[in-house]
Coordinates of C-alpha atoms and ligand atoms in Angstrom, one line a residue:
M299 CA -33.1 44.0 10.4
K300 CA -34.4 41.2 8.2
P301 CA -32.6 41.4 4.8
P302 CA -35.1 42.1 1.8
E303 CA -36.6 38.9 0.4
V304 CA -34.5 38.9 -3.0
D305 CA -31.3 39.2 -1.1
R306 CA -32.1 36.3 1.2
I307 CA -33.1 34.2 -2.1
A308 CA -29.9 35.2 -3.8
G309 CA -27.9 34.5 -0.6
S310 CA -29.2 31.0 0.0
R311 CA -28.5 30.2 -3.7
A312 CA -24.9 31.2 -3.3
A313 CA -24.7 29.1 -0.1
V314 CA -26.1 26.0 -2.1
A315 CA -23.7 26.8 -4.9
A316 CA -20.8 26.9 -2.5
R317 CA -21.8 23.7 -0.8
R318 CA -22.0 22.0 -4.1
A319 CA -18.5 23.4 -5.3
R320 CA -17.0 22.0 -1.9
A321 CA -18.8 18.6 -2.5
E322 CA -17.1 18.3 -5.9
V323 CA -13.8 19.1 -4.3
K324 CA -14.5 16.2 -2.0
R325 CA -15.6 14.0 -4.7
Q326 CA -12.4 14.6 -6.6
I327 CA -10.0 13.8 -3.8
A328 CA -12.0 10.7 -3.0
S329 CA -11.9 9.4 -6.6
G330 CA -8.1 10.0 -6.8
E331 CA -8.6 12.7 -9.6
R332 CA -7.0 15.2 -7.4
L333 CA -4.5 15.1 -4.5
A334 CA -5.5 16.8 -1.3
I335 CA -2.1 18.7 -1.2
D336 CA -3.1 20.3 -4.4
V337 CA -6.4 21.4 -2.8
V338 CA -4.5 22.8 -0.1
D339 CA -2.2 24.6 -2.3
S340 CA -4.6 26.2 -4.3
A341 CA -7.0 27.4 -1.7
G342 CA -7.3 31.2 -1.8
D343 CA -9.6 34.0 -3.0
E344 CA -9.7 32.7 -6.4
H345 CA -10.7 29.2 -5.3
P346 CA -13.2 29.7 -2.6
A347 CA -14.7 26.1 -2.6
E348 CA -11.0 24.9 -1.7
A349 CA -10.6 27.8 0.7
T350 CA -13.8 27.3 2.7
L351 CA -13.5 23.4 2.8
R352 CA -13.1 22.2 6.5
V353 CA -9.6 20.5 7.0
S354 CA -11.5 17.6 8.6
E355 CA -13.5 17.2 5.4
L356 CA -10.4 17.3 3.2
I357 CA -8.7 14.6 5.1
G358 CA -11.9 12.6 5.6
S359 CA -12.1 12.5 1.7
I360 CA -8.9 10.9 1.3
P361 CA -9.4 7.2 0.4
W362 CA -9.0 4.9 3.5
L363 CA -9.4 7.7 6.1
G364 CA -12.7 7.2 7.9
P365 CA -14.0 9.6 10.7
T366 CA -12.0 7.7 13.4
R367 CA -8.7 8.1 11.7
T368 CA -9.4 11.6 10.6
A369 CA -10.1 12.8 14.1
R370 CA -7.0 11.4 15.4
I371 CA -5.0 12.9 12.6
M372 CA -6.5 16.3 13.2
E373 CA -5.6 16.0 16.9
D374 CA -2.1 15.0 16.0
L375 CA -1.9 18.0 13.7
A376 CA -3.3 20.3 16.4
I377 CA -5.9 21.7 13.9
S378 CA -9.5 22.3 15.5
P379 CA -12.3 20.3 13.8
S380 CA -14.0 23.5 12.5
K381 CA -10.9 24.9 10.8
R382 CA -11.1 25.7 7.2
V383 CA -8.3 25.1 4.8
G384 CA -8.2 29.0 4.0
G385 CA -8.0 29.9 7.7
L386 CA -5.0 27.7 8.6
G387 CA -2.1 29.5 10.4
A388 CA 1.3 29.2 8.9
H389 CA 2.6 26.2 11.1
Q390 CA -0.7 24.4 10.8
K391 CA -0.3 24.6 7.0
V392 CA 3.2 23.3 7.3
R393 CA 2.1 20.3 9.3
L394 CA -0.8 19.5 7.2
R395 CA 1.3 19.6 4.0
E396 CA 3.9 17.3 5.6
F397 CA 1.2 14.9 6.5
L398 CA -0.4 15.0 3.2
L399 CA 3.1 14.4 1.5
R400 CA 3.8 11.4 3.6
R401 CA 0.4 10.1 3.1
Q402 CA -0.3 10.6 -0.5
G403 CA 3.2 11.3 -1.9
T404 CA 3.9 13.8 -4.5
A405 CA 1.7 14.3 -7.5
G406 CA 1.9 11.5 -9.9
R407 CA 1.8 8.5 -7.5
A408 CA -1.5 6.8 -8.2
P409 CA -3.8 7.1 -5.0
L410 CA -5.4 4.1 -3.6
R411 CA -9.0 3.5 -2.6
P412 CA -10.5 0.9 -0.2
G413 CA -10.1 -2.7 -0.8
S414 CA -7.2 -4.1 1.3
L415 CA -3.7 -4.2 0.4
V416 CA -1.9 -7.3 2.2
V417 CA 1.7 -7.8 2.0
L418 CA 3.0 -11.4 2.9
A419 CA 6.5 -11.6 3.7
G420 CA 8.6 -13.9 5.8
P421 CA 12.0 -15.6 5.6
T422 CA 13.1 -17.6 2.6
A423 CA 11.7 -21.0 2.2
V424 CA 9.1 -20.4 4.8
G425 CA 6.5 -21.3 2.2
K426 CA 5.2 -17.9 1.2
G427 CA 4.9 -19.1 -2.4
T428 CA 3.0 -22.2 -1.6
V429 CA 0.6 -20.1 0.9
A430 CA 0.1 -17.5 -1.9
G431 CA -0.5 -20.4 -4.6
H432 CA -3.1 -21.9 -2.3
I433 CA -4.8 -18.4 -2.1
R434 CA -4.7 -18.0 -5.8
T435 CA -6.4 -21.5 -6.2
H436 CA -9.0 -21.1 -3.5
H437 CA -9.8 -17.3 -3.4
P438 CA -10.0 -16.1 -7.0
D439 CA -11.5 -13.0 -5.7
V440 CA -8.2 -12.0 -4.4
L441 CA -5.7 -10.5 -6.8
L442 CA -2.3 -12.2 -6.4
S443 CA 0.1 -9.7 -7.9
V444 CA 2.6 -11.1 -10.4
S445 CA 6.1 -9.5 -10.0
A446 CA 8.7 -8.9 -12.6
T447 CA 12.1 -10.4 -12.1
T448 CA 15.4 -10.7 -13.6
R449 CA 15.9 -14.1 -12.3
P450 CA 15.8 -17.0 -14.9
P451 CA 12.7 -19.2 -14.7
R452 CA 13.2 -22.3 -12.7
P453 CA 11.4 -25.7 -14.2
G454 CA 7.6 -25.4 -14.2
E455 CA 7.5 -21.7 -13.8
I456 CA 5.1 -20.0 -16.0
E457 CA 5.7 -16.6 -17.8
G458 CA 3.0 -14.2 -16.3
V459 CA 1.7 -16.4 -13.9
T460 CA 4.6 -17.0 -11.6
Y461 CA 6.7 -14.0 -12.6
Y462 CA 7.1 -11.9 -15.6
F463 CA 10.6 -12.9 -16.6
V464 CA 12.6 -9.8 -18.0
D465 CA 16.1 -8.9 -18.6
D466 CA 18.2 -6.2 -17.1
A467 CA 17.5 -3.7 -19.7
R468 CA 13.8 -4.2 -19.6
F469 CA 13.8 -4.0 -15.6
D470 CA 15.7 -0.8 -16.0
A471 CA 13.1 0.7 -18.2
M472 CA 10.3 -0.2 -16.0
V473 CA 12.1 1.5 -13.1
E474 CA 12.9 4.5 -15.3
E475 CA 9.1 4.7 -16.2
N476 CA 8.2 4.4 -12.4
E477 CA 6.0 1.3 -13.3
F478 CA 6.9 -0.4 -10.0
L479 CA 5.0 0.1 -6.5
E480 CA 8.2 -1.3 -5.0
W481 CA 11.4 -3.1 -6.2
A482 CA 14.3 -4.7 -4.7
T483 CA 17.5 -6.6 -5.2
V484 CA 16.8 -9.9 -3.1
H485 CA 19.5 -12.1 -1.9
N486 CA 22.0 -9.7 -3.4
A487 CA 21.2 -11.4 -6.6
Y488 CA 18.3 -10.7 -8.9
R489 CA 16.0 -7.9 -9.0
Y490 CA 12.3 -8.3 -8.3
G491 CA 9.4 -5.7 -8.5
T492 CA 5.7 -5.2 -8.1
P493 CA 4.0 -3.6 -11.3
R494 CA 1.7 -0.8 -9.9
T495 CA -1.0 -0.6 -12.5
P496 CA -2.8 -3.9 -11.8
I497 CA -2.8 -3.3 -8.2
V498 CA -4.3 0.2 -8.3
T499 CA -7.0 -1.0 -10.5
A500 CA -8.0 -3.8 -8.4
L501 CA -7.9 -1.8 -5.3
N502 CA -10.0 0.9 -7.0
Q503 CA -12.5 -1.9 -7.8
G504 CA -12.7 -2.5 -4.0
K505 CA -10.8 -5.9 -4.5
S506 CA -8.3 -7.2 -2.1
V507 CA -4.7 -7.5 -3.3
L508 CA -2.0 -9.9 -2.1
L509 CA 1.7 -9.1 -2.5
E510 CA 4.2 -11.8 -1.7
I511 CA 7.5 -10.0 -1.6
D512 CA 10.7 -9.7 0.5
L513 CA 11.2 -7.6 3.6
Q514 CA 12.8 -4.5 1.8
G515 CA 9.6 -4.6 -0.5
A516 CA 7.2 -4.8 2.5
R517 CA 9.1 -1.6 3.9
Q518 CA 8.6 0.2 0.8
V519 CA 4.9 -0.5 0.6
R520 CA 4.6 0.5 4.3
Q521 CA 6.1 3.8 3.6
A522 CA 3.9 4.5 0.5
F523 CA 0.8 3.0 2.0
P524 CA 0.6 3.0 5.8
E525 CA -2.9 1.2 5.7
A526 CA -1.4 -1.9 4.0
R527 CA -1.5 -4.9 6.2
L528 CA 1.8 -6.5 6.7
V529 CA 1.8 -10.3 7.6
F530 CA 4.8 -12.0 8.4
L531 CA 4.8 -15.9 7.7
L532 CA 6.9 -17.6 10.3
P533 CA 8.5 -21.2 10.2
P534 CA 7.3 -23.5 13.1
S535 CA 11.1 -23.4 14.1
W536 CA 14.5 -22.6 12.7
D537 CA 15.5 -26.0 12.2
E538 CA 12.4 -26.7 10.1
L539 CA 13.3 -23.6 8.0
V540 CA 16.6 -25.0 7.2
R541 CA 15.2 -28.4 6.4
R542 CA 12.7 -26.8 4.1
L543 CA 15.4 -24.9 2.2
V544 CA 17.6 -28.0 1.8
G545 CA 14.6 -30.1 1.1
R546 CA 13.6 -27.9 -1.9
G547 CA 16.8 -28.5 -3.6
T548 CA 16.7 -25.8 -6.1
E549 CA 19.5 -23.8 -5.0
D550 CA 23.3 -24.7 -4.8
E551 CA 25.3 -24.4 -1.7
A552 CA 26.6 -21.1 -2.2
E553 CA 23.0 -19.8 -2.8
R554 CA 21.5 -21.6 0.2
E555 CA 24.2 -20.0 2.3
R556 CA 23.1 -16.6 1.1
R557 CA 19.6 -17.3 1.6
L558 CA 19.8 -18.4 5.1
A559 CA 22.0 -15.4 5.9
T560 CA 19.1 -13.2 4.5
A561 CA 16.6 -15.3 6.5
K562 CA 18.2 -14.5 9.8
I563 CA 18.1 -10.9 8.9
E564 CA 14.4 -11.3 7.8
L565 CA 13.4 -13.2 11.0
A566 CA 14.9 -10.2 13.1
A567 CA 12.4 -7.8 11.5
Q568 CA 9.3 -9.7 12.3
D569 CA 8.1 -7.1 15.0
E570 CA 7.8 -4.5 12.4
F571 CA 4.9 -6.5 10.9
D572 CA 1.1 -6.1 12.1
F573 CA 0.3 -9.8 12.0
H574 CA 2.1 -13.0 12.4
V575 CA 1.1 -16.4 11.1
V576 CA 2.9 -19.7 11.7
N577 CA 3.1 -21.8 8.6
S578 CA 2.8 -25.3 10.1
D579 CA 0.1 -26.2 7.7
V580 CA -0.5 -24.4 4.3
E581 CA -4.3 -24.7 4.3
T582 CA -4.5 -23.2 7.9
A583 CA -2.0 -20.4 7.1
A584 CA -3.7 -19.6 3.8
R585 CA -7.0 -19.2 5.7
E586 CA -5.6 -17.0 8.4
V587 CA -4.0 -14.8 5.8
V588 CA -7.4 -14.4 4.0
Q589 CA -9.1 -13.6 7.2
L590 CA -6.8 -10.9 7.8
M591 CA -7.9 -9.1 4.9
A592 CA -11.3 -8.6 6.3
V593 CA -10.0 -7.4 9.7
S594 CA -10.4 -3.5 10.3
R595 CA -7.3 -1.7 11.3
D596 CA -9.2 1.2 12.9
Ligands
5GP69 P1 12.2 -16.6 -5.6 O1 13.4 -16.5 -6.4 O2 12.5 -17.7 -4.6 O3 11.0 -16.8 -6.5 O4 12.1 -15.3 -4.6 C1 12.9 -14.8 -4.0 C2 12.3 -13.6 -3.1 O5 11.9 -12.5 -3.8 C3 11.2 -14.1 -2.1 O6 11.5 -13.7 -0.9 C4 10.0 -13.4 -2.8 O7 9.2 -12.8 -1.8 C5 10.8 -12.1 -3.2 N1 10.0 -11.4 -4.2 C6 9.2 -11.9 -5.3 N2 8.6 -11.0 -6.0 C7 9.0 -9.8 -5.3 C8 8.6 -8.4 -5.6 O8 8.0 -8.0 -6.4 N3 9.2 -7.4 -4.8 C9 10.1 -7.6 -3.9 N4 10.6 -6.8 -3.1 N5 10.4 -9.1 -3.4 C10 9.9 -10.1 -4.4

């Protein structure tokens, strides 16, 4: 039996309103206003838009997760494509929440949007700074992150350009205030950290961001943002690395020994990285790194 005309109109109005409400939830997730896990946690009779949203749409709204990755994630989570958030089984919900926590962290961590985040790491004295500097000069469209450090400035280094030089108390305060995307004690000596805000802002504007950090920092970034591209800069050979370190002459003997020991550990970790670039020539290496920013990881 056909429903009376008035009911049909009211029904289709309600359907349009429900679709709009779901679209708004998706927009909030995509813009970073709301974390996907909060949507899962609030889904229920009192929040029908959240409850009737398909899980695939929820995941697909998360910045950086396109249809291909979403489909793969749904498969990994063993959730059918048509499943709605409110209809999840208990085990499915646990798996989804675990995934979302890994992916977006707990509330308060600023979510990222497209624009590529590239981490340039590699052993000491391999020339990361020189390659990054070359990119800064020749590719002003790429934001080169400026770290904070407790190391004193070397001759020629400029506050706010090379680093923000801070004392221990200031660094402690920045850690306390959760101002760092990552931070680490490098070479068992000084602390270095990547300020979070400029990076999130640039990525939100669709810009590419380059972090020139150590291995511990690269691992932290990978944990927080699995979509970051990790590039490992390699020296042409071990001998060449030692030669560069000695040639630089900026460190005393003890410091050099410490850095070489770190370099050995760092070289052993190269397989954790997505891309490898050999730094035989700065210009070529810089070009390769910039090209990697445009490579799709899907
Ligand atoms: P340098 O003292 O020679 O400028 O840097 C020493 C090391 O600290 C380099 O390997 C450099 O990549 C690393 N580093 C610089 N900034 C950061 C940062 O913000 N975070 C981490 N984890 N390492 C950094």
